Short mmCIF file of C-alpha atoms and ligand atoms in Angstrom, two decimals:
data_model
loop_
_atom_site.label_atom_id
_atom_site.label_comp_id
_atom_site.label_asym_id
_atom_site.label_seq_id
_atom_site.Cartn_x
_atom_site.Cartn_y
_atom_site.Cartn_z
CA UNK A 181 20.15 13.64 -4.97
CA UNK A 182 20.78 13.59 -2.01
CA UNK A 183 21.39 17.22 0.60
CA UNK A 184 25.63 16.74 1.26
CA UNK A 185 26.77 19.64 3.21
CA UNK A 186 28.56 21.85 1.14
CA UNK A 187 32.25 22.19 2.77
CA UNK A 188 32.64 18.62 4.78
CA UNK A 189 35.24 16.54 2.84
CA UNK A 190 33.98 12.70 3.03
CA UNK A 191 35.82 10.83 5.83
CA UNK A 192 37.26 13.92 6.98
CA UNK A 193 36.37 14.68 11.13
CA UNK A 194 33.85 17.93 10.81
CA UNK A 195 31.37 15.70 9.37
CA UNK A 196 28.56 15.11 10.92
CA UNK A 197 27.52 12.15 11.80
CA UNK A 198 24.02 12.73 9.57
CA UNK A 199 26.62 14.15 6.27
CA UNK A 200 28.71 10.88 6.79
CA UNK A 201 25.99 8.94 6.24
CA UNK A 202 24.77 11.00 3.29
CA UNK A 203 28.14 10.50 1.75
CA UNK A 204 27.79 6.72 1.52
CA UNK A 205 24.15 6.85 0.29
CA UNK A 206 26.09 8.47 -2.41
CA UNK A 207 28.71 6.13 -2.41
CA UNK A 208 26.91 2.65 -1.81
CA UNK A 209 22.89 3.10 -2.53
CA UNK A 210 21.89 2.00 -5.84
CA UNK A 211 19.70 5.26 -7.04
CA UNK A 212 16.58 4.78 -7.65
CA UNK A 213 14.87 6.24 -5.33
CA UNK A 214 14.57 10.25 -4.34
CA UNK A 215 15.88 11.21 -0.68
CA UNK A 216 15.29 14.48 0.51
CA UNK A 217 18.76 14.85 2.72
CA UNK A 218 18.50 13.26 5.85
CA UNK A 219 17.73 10.26 7.59
CA UNK A 220 15.86 8.67 9.99
CA UNK A 221 16.83 7.45 12.91
CA UNK A 222 14.02 6.03 15.16
CA UNK A 223 9.48 7.03 15.76
CA UNK A 224 7.05 6.94 17.89
CA UNK A 225 4.37 6.60 17.14
CA UNK A 226 3.41 8.97 14.60
CA UNK A 227 6.04 10.87 14.84
CA UNK A 228 10.26 9.43 13.39
CA UNK A 229 13.49 11.21 14.34
CA UNK A 230 16.70 12.13 11.70
CA UNK A 231 19.67 11.27 13.08
CA UNK A 232 20.15 15.38 13.92
CA UNK A 233 17.00 15.11 16.63
CA UNK A 234 15.12 17.12 14.38
CA UNK A 235 11.16 15.66 14.99
CA UNK A 236 8.97 14.97 11.85
CA UNK A 237 5.07 14.22 11.17
CA UNK A 238 4.53 11.33 10.17
CA UNK A 239 1.57 11.70 8.39
CA UNK A 240 2.60 8.87 5.43
CA UNK A 241 3.73 6.22 7.61
CA UNK A 242 6.52 4.23 5.48
CA UNK A 243 3.06 3.87 2.44
CA UNK A 244 -0.21 2.64 4.43
CA UNK A 245 2.48 0.37 5.39
CA UNK A 246 2.82 0.96 9.71
CA UNK A 247 -0.41 0.56 10.63
CA UNK A 248 -0.86 1.18 14.30
CA UNK A 249 2.50 3.79 14.20
CA UNK A 250 6.00 3.70 14.46
CA UNK A 251 7.23 1.02 17.14
CA UNK A 252 4.08 0.30 18.24
CA UNK A 253 4.69 -1.84 22.43
CA UNK A 254 2.87 -4.89 21.59
CA UNK A 255 3.98 -4.80 18.70
CA UNK A 256 7.72 -4.17 19.13
CA UNK A 257 7.20 -6.85 21.58
CA UNK A 258 6.60 -9.52 19.76
CA UNK A 259 8.96 -9.35 17.26
CA UNK A 260 11.65 -8.87 20.71
CA UNK A 261 10.10 -12.51 21.89
CA UNK A 262 9.68 -14.15 18.93
CA UNK A 263 12.91 -12.97 17.08
CA UNK A 264 14.23 -14.76 20.48
CA UNK A 265 12.36 -17.81 19.57
CA UNK A 266 12.52 -18.53 16.36
CA UNK A 267 12.30 -16.33 13.10
CA UNK A 268 12.22 -18.04 10.00
CA UNK A 269 12.75 -22.29 9.12
CA UNK A 270 11.25 -22.35 5.68
CA UNK A 271 8.34 -24.03 4.19
CA UNK A 272 9.49 -27.37 4.96
CA UNK A 273 8.00 -26.47 8.13
CA UNK A 274 5.24 -25.51 10.57
CA UNK A 275 5.29 -22.84 12.11
CA UNK A 276 2.86 -22.04 15.07
CA UNK A 277 2.83 -17.77 14.36
CA UNK A 278 2.31 -18.20 10.30
CA UNK A 279 -0.79 -20.86 11.50
CA UNK A 280 -2.45 -18.47 13.81
CA UNK A 281 -1.93 -15.75 11.36
CA UNK A 282 -3.85 -18.22 8.94
CA UNK A 283 -6.83 -18.44 11.03
CA UNK A 284 -6.47 -15.25 12.03
CA UNK A 285 -6.76 -13.18 9.49
CA UNK A 286 -8.96 -15.67 6.88
CA UNK A 287 -11.47 -15.60 10.11
CA UNK A 288 -11.31 -11.46 10.08
CA UNK A 289 -12.15 -11.28 6.43
CA UNK A 290 -14.49 -14.26 5.31
CA UNK A 291 -11.88 -16.34 3.21
CA UNK A 292 -10.97 -20.23 3.44
CA UNK A 293 -7.56 -20.33 2.49
CA UNK A 294 -3.99 -17.48 2.72
CA UNK A 295 -0.69 -18.14 0.87
CA UNK A 296 1.70 -15.97 2.42
CA UNK A 297 4.72 -13.76 0.67
CA UNK A 298 6.86 -11.40 1.29
CA UNK A 299 5.31 -8.13 -0.50
CA UNK A 300 2.77 -6.92 -3.11
CA UNK A 301 3.89 -7.55 -5.08
CA UNK A 302 4.53 -10.95 -4.65
CA UNK A 303 0.28 -11.19 -3.75
CA UNK A 304 -0.31 -10.19 -6.85
CA UNK A 305 2.29 -13.07 -8.66
CA UNK A 306 0.78 -15.72 -6.43
CA UNK A 307 -3.12 -14.05 -8.12
CA UNK A 308 -2.04 -13.67 -11.22
CA UNK A 309 -0.56 -17.21 -11.54
CA UNK A 310 -3.78 -18.67 -9.10
CA UNK A 311 -5.78 -17.11 -12.16
CA UNK A 312 -3.73 -19.31 -14.76
CA UNK A 313 -3.55 -22.12 -13.28
CA UNK A 314 -7.36 -22.66 -12.31
CA UNK A 315 -8.29 -22.87 -15.54
CA UNK A 316 -5.09 -24.48 -16.86
CA UNK A 317 -5.72 -27.02 -14.79
CA UNK A 318 -9.10 -27.74 -16.36
CA UNK A 319 -7.13 -27.47 -19.72
CA UNK A 320 -8.39 -23.26 -20.66
CA UNK A 321 -4.51 -23.48 -21.23
CA UNK A 322 -6.01 -20.51 -23.80
CA UNK A 323 -7.53 -18.75 -21.26
CA UNK A 324 -5.10 -16.19 -19.56
CA UNK A 325 -4.97 -13.30 -20.61
CA UNK A 326 -5.90 -10.28 -17.68
CA UNK A 327 -8.38 -7.05 -18.05
CA UNK A 328 -6.46 -4.48 -15.64
CA UNK A 329 -7.00 -0.51 -15.46
CA UNK A 330 -4.95 2.58 -17.10
CA UNK A 331 -3.82 4.59 -13.99
CA UNK A 332 -3.20 1.37 -11.72
CA UNK A 333 -0.62 0.54 -9.84
CA UNK A 334 0.17 -3.31 -9.32
CA UNK A 335 3.57 -3.60 -8.15
CA UNK A 336 7.04 -3.79 -10.03
CA UNK A 337 7.81 -7.35 -10.51
CA UNK A 338 7.39 -8.65 -14.52
CA UNK A 339 3.70 -10.09 -14.22
CA UNK A 340 2.72 -8.00 -11.95
CA UNK A 341 4.48 -4.81 -13.87
CA UNK A 342 2.04 -6.79 -17.33
CA UNK A 343 -1.25 -5.31 -14.93
CA UNK A 344 0.61 -1.74 -14.07
CA UNK A 345 -1.68 0.70 -16.72
CA UNK A 346 1.19 3.19 -16.08
CA UNK A 347 3.03 3.40 -18.81
CA UNK A 348 5.48 5.31 -17.33
CA UNK A 349 7.18 2.44 -14.91
CA UNK A 350 6.95 -0.49 -18.35
CA UNK A 351 9.64 2.10 -19.52
CA UNK A 352 13.22 0.67 -20.87
CA UNK A 353 11.68 -3.35 -19.32
CA UNK A 354 10.69 -4.79 -22.93
CA UNK A 355 7.60 -6.43 -24.31
CA UNK A 356 5.85 -7.44 -20.88
CA UNK A 357 2.35 -8.89 -22.70
CA UNK A 358 -0.77 -10.60 -20.60
CA UNK A 359 -2.75 -7.76 -19.92
CA UNK A 360 -5.37 -5.44 -21.52
CA UNK A 361 -5.14 -2.17 -20.41
CA UNK A 362 -8.98 0.30 -20.50
CA UNK A 363 -10.08 2.86 -19.12
CA UNK A 364 -10.94 3.15 -14.88
CA UNK A 365 -14.61 2.56 -14.54
CA UNK A 366 -15.58 2.49 -17.76
CA UNK A 367 -17.67 -0.95 -17.54
CA UNK A 368 -18.89 -0.88 -21.27
CA UNK A 369 -14.25 -0.89 -22.17
CA UNK A 370 -14.15 -3.94 -20.10
CA UNK A 371 -17.61 -5.11 -21.60
CA UNK A 372 -15.41 -4.96 -24.87
CA UNK A 373 -12.15 -6.25 -23.51
CA UNK A 374 -13.40 -9.45 -22.46
CA UNK A 375 -13.04 -12.36 -24.48
CA UNK A 376 -12.43 -16.77 -23.95
CA UNK A 377 -8.69 -16.02 -23.33
CA UNK A 378 -9.54 -13.66 -19.99
CA UNK A 379 -8.81 -15.13 -16.33
CA UNK A 380 -9.42 -12.99 -14.32
CA UNK A 381 -10.36 -9.28 -13.90
CA UNK A 382 -7.73 -6.96 -12.10
CA UNK A 383 -8.83 -3.49 -10.11
CA UNK A 384 -8.04 -1.07 -6.90
CA UNK A 385 -11.29 -0.28 -5.42
CA UNK A 386 -8.73 3.01 -4.77
CA UNK A 387 -6.56 3.91 -6.99
CA UNK A 388 -3.86 4.95 -5.04
CA UNK A 389 -0.48 5.85 -6.85
CA UNK A 390 -2.78 6.99 -9.36
CA UNK A 391 -3.63 9.44 -7.15
CA UNK A 392 -6.14 7.92 -5.01
CA UNK A 393 -8.99 7.52 -6.97
CA UNK A 394 -11.83 6.30 -5.53
CA UNK A 395 -13.28 3.21 -8.56
CA UNK A 396 -16.78 5.29 -9.34
CA UNK A 397 -20.48 4.99 -7.52
CA UNK A 398 -21.38 1.59 -8.68
CA UNK A 399 -18.33 -0.19 -10.72
CA UNK A 400 -17.14 -2.91 -9.10
CA UNK A 401 -20.33 -4.49 -7.99
CA UNK A 402 -20.74 -4.27 -11.74
CA UNK A 403 -17.37 -5.84 -12.18
CA UNK A 404 -18.95 -8.77 -10.17
CA UNK A 405 -21.13 -9.24 -11.99
CA UNK A 406 -20.08 -9.27 -15.14
CA UNK A 407 -16.98 -11.52 -13.74
CA UNK A 408 -20.01 -14.20 -13.06
CA UNK A 409 -21.16 -13.65 -16.38
CA UNK A 410 -18.34 -14.56 -17.93
CA UNK A 411 -16.85 -16.78 -16.13
CA UNK A 412 -14.13 -14.38 -15.33
CA UNK A 413 -11.86 -14.21 -11.60
CA UNK A 414 -11.57 -11.34 -9.87
CA UNK A 415 -9.00 -10.14 -8.95
CA UNK A 416 -8.94 -7.09 -5.58
CA UNK A 417 -5.32 -5.49 -5.04
CA UNK A 418 -6.29 -4.62 -1.34
CA UNK A 419 -2.22 -4.20 -0.62
CA UNK A 420 -2.66 -0.37 -0.59
CA UNK A 421 -6.53 -0.66 0.56
CA UNK A 422 -7.02 -2.82 3.42
CA UNK A 423 -6.19 -4.39 6.91
CA UNK A 424 -8.94 -1.02 8.14
CA UNK A 425 -7.38 1.34 6.20
CA UNK A 426 -10.76 2.57 4.34
CA UNK A 427 -12.57 1.37 8.23
CA UNK A 428 -13.16 -2.09 6.93
CA UNK A 429 -10.52 -5.43 7.22
CA UNK A 430 -10.94 -5.86 3.27
CA UNK A 431 -12.03 -1.96 1.04
CA UNK A 432 -14.27 -4.54 -0.47
CA UNK A 433 -16.72 -5.12 1.71
CA UNK A 434 -18.06 -2.05 1.91
CA UNK A 435 -19.32 -1.48 -1.77
CA UNK A 436 -20.53 -4.88 -0.99
CA UNK A 437 -18.44 -6.96 -3.22
CA UNK A 438 -16.95 -9.79 -2.67
CA UNK A 439 -13.78 -10.93 -5.12
CA UNK A 440 -12.35 -14.80 -5.79
CA UNK A 441 -8.66 -13.65 -5.40
CA UNK A 442 -7.59 -11.02 -2.82
CA UNK A 443 -4.20 -9.78 -1.95
CA UNK A 444 -2.80 -8.51 1.01
CA UNK A 445 0.82 -6.57 1.99
CA UNK A 446 1.54 -3.45 3.29
CA UNK A 447 -0.26 -2.33 6.42
CA UNK A 448 -1.29 -6.30 7.55
CA UNK A 449 2.14 -6.29 9.12
CA UNK A 450 1.84 -2.94 10.16
CA UNK A 451 6.31 -1.67 9.24
CA UNK A 452 7.35 -5.62 9.44
CA UNK A 453 6.95 -7.22 5.34
CA UNK A 454 4.82 -10.05 4.54
CA UNK A 455 2.10 -10.38 2.13
CA UNK A 456 -1.04 -12.80 1.35
CA UNK A 457 -2.92 -13.56 -1.13
CA UNK A 458 -6.50 -14.83 0.21
CA UNK A 459 -9.01 -17.70 -1.41
CA UNK A 460 -12.04 -19.41 -1.14
CA UNK A 461 -11.83 -23.41 -1.39
CA UNK A 462 -13.05 -23.89 -4.53
CA UNK A 463 -9.15 -22.37 -5.67
CA UNK A 464 -7.29 -24.39 -2.45
CA UNK A 465 -5.55 -26.92 -5.54
CA UNK A 466 -4.89 -24.68 -7.80
CA UNK A 467 -1.56 -24.07 -6.87
CA UNK A 468 -0.14 -27.64 -5.06
CA UNK A 469 3.48 -27.88 -3.25
CA UNK A 470 5.74 -27.42 -5.98
CA UNK A 471 3.81 -24.74 -8.31
CA UNK A 472 4.16 -21.92 -6.15
CA UNK A 473 6.52 -20.38 -2.88
CA UNK A 474 8.80 -18.03 -1.73
CA UNK A 475 11.44 -19.66 0.74
CA UNK A 476 9.79 -16.30 2.69
CA UNK A 477 7.40 -16.61 2.42
CA UNK A 478 4.60 -16.92 5.97
CA UNK A 479 7.75 -17.31 8.01
CA UNK A 480 7.40 -16.61 12.27
CA UNK A 481 8.93 -13.50 12.31
CA UNK A 482 7.34 -11.48 10.21
CA UNK A 483 3.77 -13.44 10.88
CA UNK A 484 3.53 -13.88 14.61
CA UNK A 485 4.17 -9.25 13.12
CA UNK A 486 1.01 -9.82 11.74
CA UNK A 487 -1.22 -11.55 13.84
CA UNK A 488 -0.45 -8.50 16.62
CA UNK A 489 -1.29 -6.38 14.31
CA UNK A 490 -4.62 -7.89 13.36
CA UNK A 491 -4.88 -9.02 17.50
CA UNK A 492 -4.27 -5.33 18.54
CA UNK A 493 -6.67 -3.75 15.40
CA UNK A 494 -9.08 -6.60 16.57
CA UNK A 495 -8.97 -6.21 20.67
CA UNK A 496 -9.03 -2.00 20.61
CA UNK A 497 -11.62 -1.67 18.39
CA UNK A 498 -9.64 1.10 16.09
CA UNK A 499 -11.47 -0.23 12.50
CA UNK A 500 -14.72 2.48 13.39
CA UNK A 501 -11.74 4.58 14.48
CA UNK A 502 -10.37 4.50 11.13
CA UNK A 503 -13.85 6.02 9.81
CA UNK A 504 -14.91 8.98 12.08
CA UNK A 505 -10.42 9.89 11.67
CA UNK A 506 -10.88 9.72 8.06
CA UNK A 507 -13.97 11.87 8.24
CA UNK A 508 -12.74 14.33 10.01
CA UNK A 509 -9.34 14.59 7.52
CA UNK A 510 -12.32 15.21 3.96
CA UNK A 511 -13.16 17.64 6.47
CA UNK A 512 -10.01 19.60 6.96
CA UNK A 513 -8.36 19.19 3.34
CA UNK A 514 -11.41 20.44 1.79
CA UNK A 515 -11.30 23.81 4.00
CA UNK A 516 -7.41 23.85 3.14
CA UNK A 517 -9.15 24.03 -0.68
CA UNK A 518 -11.99 26.60 0.19
CA UNK A 519 -8.77 28.81 1.91
CA UNK A 520 -6.62 27.83 -1.56
CA UNK A 521 -9.37 27.15 -4.57
CA UNK A 522 -5.93 28.23 -7.00
CA UNK A 523 -3.62 25.61 -5.27
CA UNK A 524 -5.45 22.47 -4.05
CA UNK A 525 -8.11 21.05 -6.56
CA UNK A 526 -10.33 18.67 -4.54
CA UNK A 527 -9.99 16.60 -2.04
CA UNK A 528 -10.61 12.46 -2.68
CA UNK A 529 -10.40 9.32 -1.11
CA UNK A 530 -11.65 6.78 1.66
CA UNK A 531 -10.56 6.25 5.50
CA UNK A 532 -7.48 7.51 6.20
CA UNK A 533 -5.74 6.82 2.44
CA UNK A 534 -6.90 10.77 0.79
CA UNK A 535 -4.63 13.52 -1.11
CA UNK A 536 -5.54 16.88 -1.88
CA UNK A 537 -5.47 17.37 -5.35
CA UNK A 538 -3.32 19.31 -6.31
CA UNK A 539 -4.17 22.25 -9.20
CA UNK A 540 -1.87 21.86 -12.62
CA UNK A 541 1.33 23.74 -12.39
CA UNK A 542 1.05 23.90 -8.87
CA UNK A 543 4.99 22.18 -7.57
CA UNK A 544 4.23 19.13 -6.24
CA UNK A 545 7.77 18.62 -4.76
CA UNK A 546 8.16 21.51 -3.54
CA UNK A 547 5.44 21.61 -1.59
CA UNK A 548 5.96 18.40 -0.39
CA UNK A 549 9.76 19.30 0.20
CA UNK A 550 8.69 22.44 2.76
CA UNK A 551 6.38 19.91 4.27
CA UNK A 552 9.68 17.59 5.20
CA UNK A 553 11.58 21.13 6.11
CA UNK A 554 8.40 22.49 8.88
CA UNK A 555 8.67 18.64 9.90
CA UNK A 556 5.43 17.38 8.58
CA UNK A 557 6.13 13.60 5.77
CA UNK A 558 3.41 13.20 2.67
CA UNK A 559 3.88 11.26 -0.02
CA UNK A 560 3.13 12.34 -3.67
CA UNK A 561 0.79 10.34 -5.46
CA UNK A 562 0.15 10.28 -8.79
CA UNK A 563 1.42 13.59 -9.60
CA UNK A 564 -0.85 15.48 -8.77
CA UNK A 565 -1.61 14.44 -5.09
CA UNK A 566 -0.27 14.74 -1.74
CA UNK A 567 -1.19 11.24 0.42
CA UNK A 568 -1.67 11.54 3.38
CA UNK A 569 -2.31 7.82 4.56
CA UNK A 570 -1.22 7.67 8.13
CA UNK A 571 -0.98 5.42 11.02
CA UNK A 572 -4.54 4.13 12.28
CA UNK A 573 -3.31 4.58 15.47
CA UNK A 574 -3.27 8.49 14.31
CA UNK A 575 -5.20 10.66 16.87
CA UNK A 576 -7.65 14.26 15.64
CA UNK A 577 -4.58 16.72 16.76
CA UNK A 578 -1.77 15.23 14.45
CA UNK A 579 -4.42 15.33 11.58
CA UNK A 580 -4.95 18.95 12.61
CA UNK A 581 -1.58 19.39 13.39
CA UNK A 582 -0.47 17.57 9.87
CA UNK A 583 -3.81 19.90 8.20
CA UNK A 584 -1.47 23.07 9.72
CA UNK A 585 0.94 23.17 8.93
CA UNK A 586 0.31 22.85 5.77
CA UNK A 587 -1.65 25.81 5.56
CA UNK A 588 0.88 27.96 6.68
CA UNK A 589 2.91 26.38 3.44
CA UNK A 590 -0.23 27.35 1.44
CA UNK A 591 -0.26 30.41 3.03
CA UNK A 592 3.28 31.51 1.81
CA UNK A 593 2.71 30.25 -1.76
CA UNK A 594 -0.43 32.61 -2.53
N1 PLP B 315 -0.73 -2.60 -5.46
C1 PLP B 315 -0.64 -1.67 -4.64
C2 PLP B 315 -2.06 -1.91 -4.89
C3 PLP B 315 0.18 -0.87 -4.15
O1 PLP B 315 -0.64 0.06 -3.85
C4 PLP B 315 1.74 -1.07 -4.49
C5 PLP B 315 2.73 -0.62 -3.40
O2 PLP B 315 2.61 0.57 -3.24
C6 PLP B 315 1.42 -2.47 -5.18
C7 PLP B 315 0.50 -3.39 -5.57
C8 PLP B 315 2.98 -2.84 -4.47
O3 PLP B 315 2.96 -3.57 -3.37
P1 PLP B 315 4.98 -3.69 -2.95
O4 PLP B 315 5.48 -2.53 -3.25
O5 PLP B 315 4.87 -4.38 -1.61
O6 PLP B 315 5.70 -4.54 -3.48
#
């Protein structure tokens, strides 16, 4: 799995620092990821550096997470300052950064209340639990089923996995029930799947892990109408699309749709782990003390990081820039499609969450590895999508450089 230099012996003097680290990884790390054979050591903006001093243009930013780029001075300073002051006290007590974060996050998103956790999957768990308990508190405990979409991704805990619409993620984990999956974009199928036992519909505005596939026009508002008509809650999974990724605080804003519950994580902490579930006052008492929680949720350090991310995005007016940078990226990716039609099929996505969909049969892993070898970091989404999810602070020149590197790879392949 990990690249290893042939002649070096474990622990021997001739081993480089990198080789020693990779050897250690092969011996001690649980091997459930597929990392390439280099070790990243530091980062700055859209660039990261490995232990051999090689430089990479990072256009994945920790899977749509390092919102302000790597080691943004204000974020790094805020985290260091907070670490020296107060990191964690648990939810037995208030902490100041968390209260400020709750205020700022609800202000920019327009929701009334925020419940904090540590990841996207946890934000989804909280949303699903809120939906079920909302109905059971009204004596409707039989209303628990969730309608979700094929090709969706909502996380890997049992609850979030139950709504994830890709078999591969569920394989081997036994029966995971409670959800019905229907084709993404098919409002008739959603209507048919509704019933008196349905508590919620969960949806992404763009299926990120599913290949950066945007919802068809009118789909989200049709879902909203259907939920209203049937008294079902609409849960927006904005883990990948939220916090400015598509040019607005929440991507749903751009469709004029407001979900009852919104799940956030990834970009919220700018690289520091934090998640949040947002909802309105109507749901404020659904999860009373003791019903749900997590030790680290809303800790002072993560909250200070997220607060700083929101402040920087706001003060530096970064969201409108995401739209123009996104348009630029779309244009550049479309040019690649025109130049290499036998390898690239189309560009899709919004803002700074886009994918270049490669043709069936093109070895996407080889392209990804060639990109890494030429100093460009991307990720694969949905099997055929080369995903671009750079820092929202990425420059046009950096986007151009990424596309140029990819162009050379396609050229060499033709
Ligand atoms: N929901 C969506 C849309 C995601 O893209 C992800 C992660 O990729 C998750 C949920 C799960 O988030 P996490 O990996 O932070 O648990």
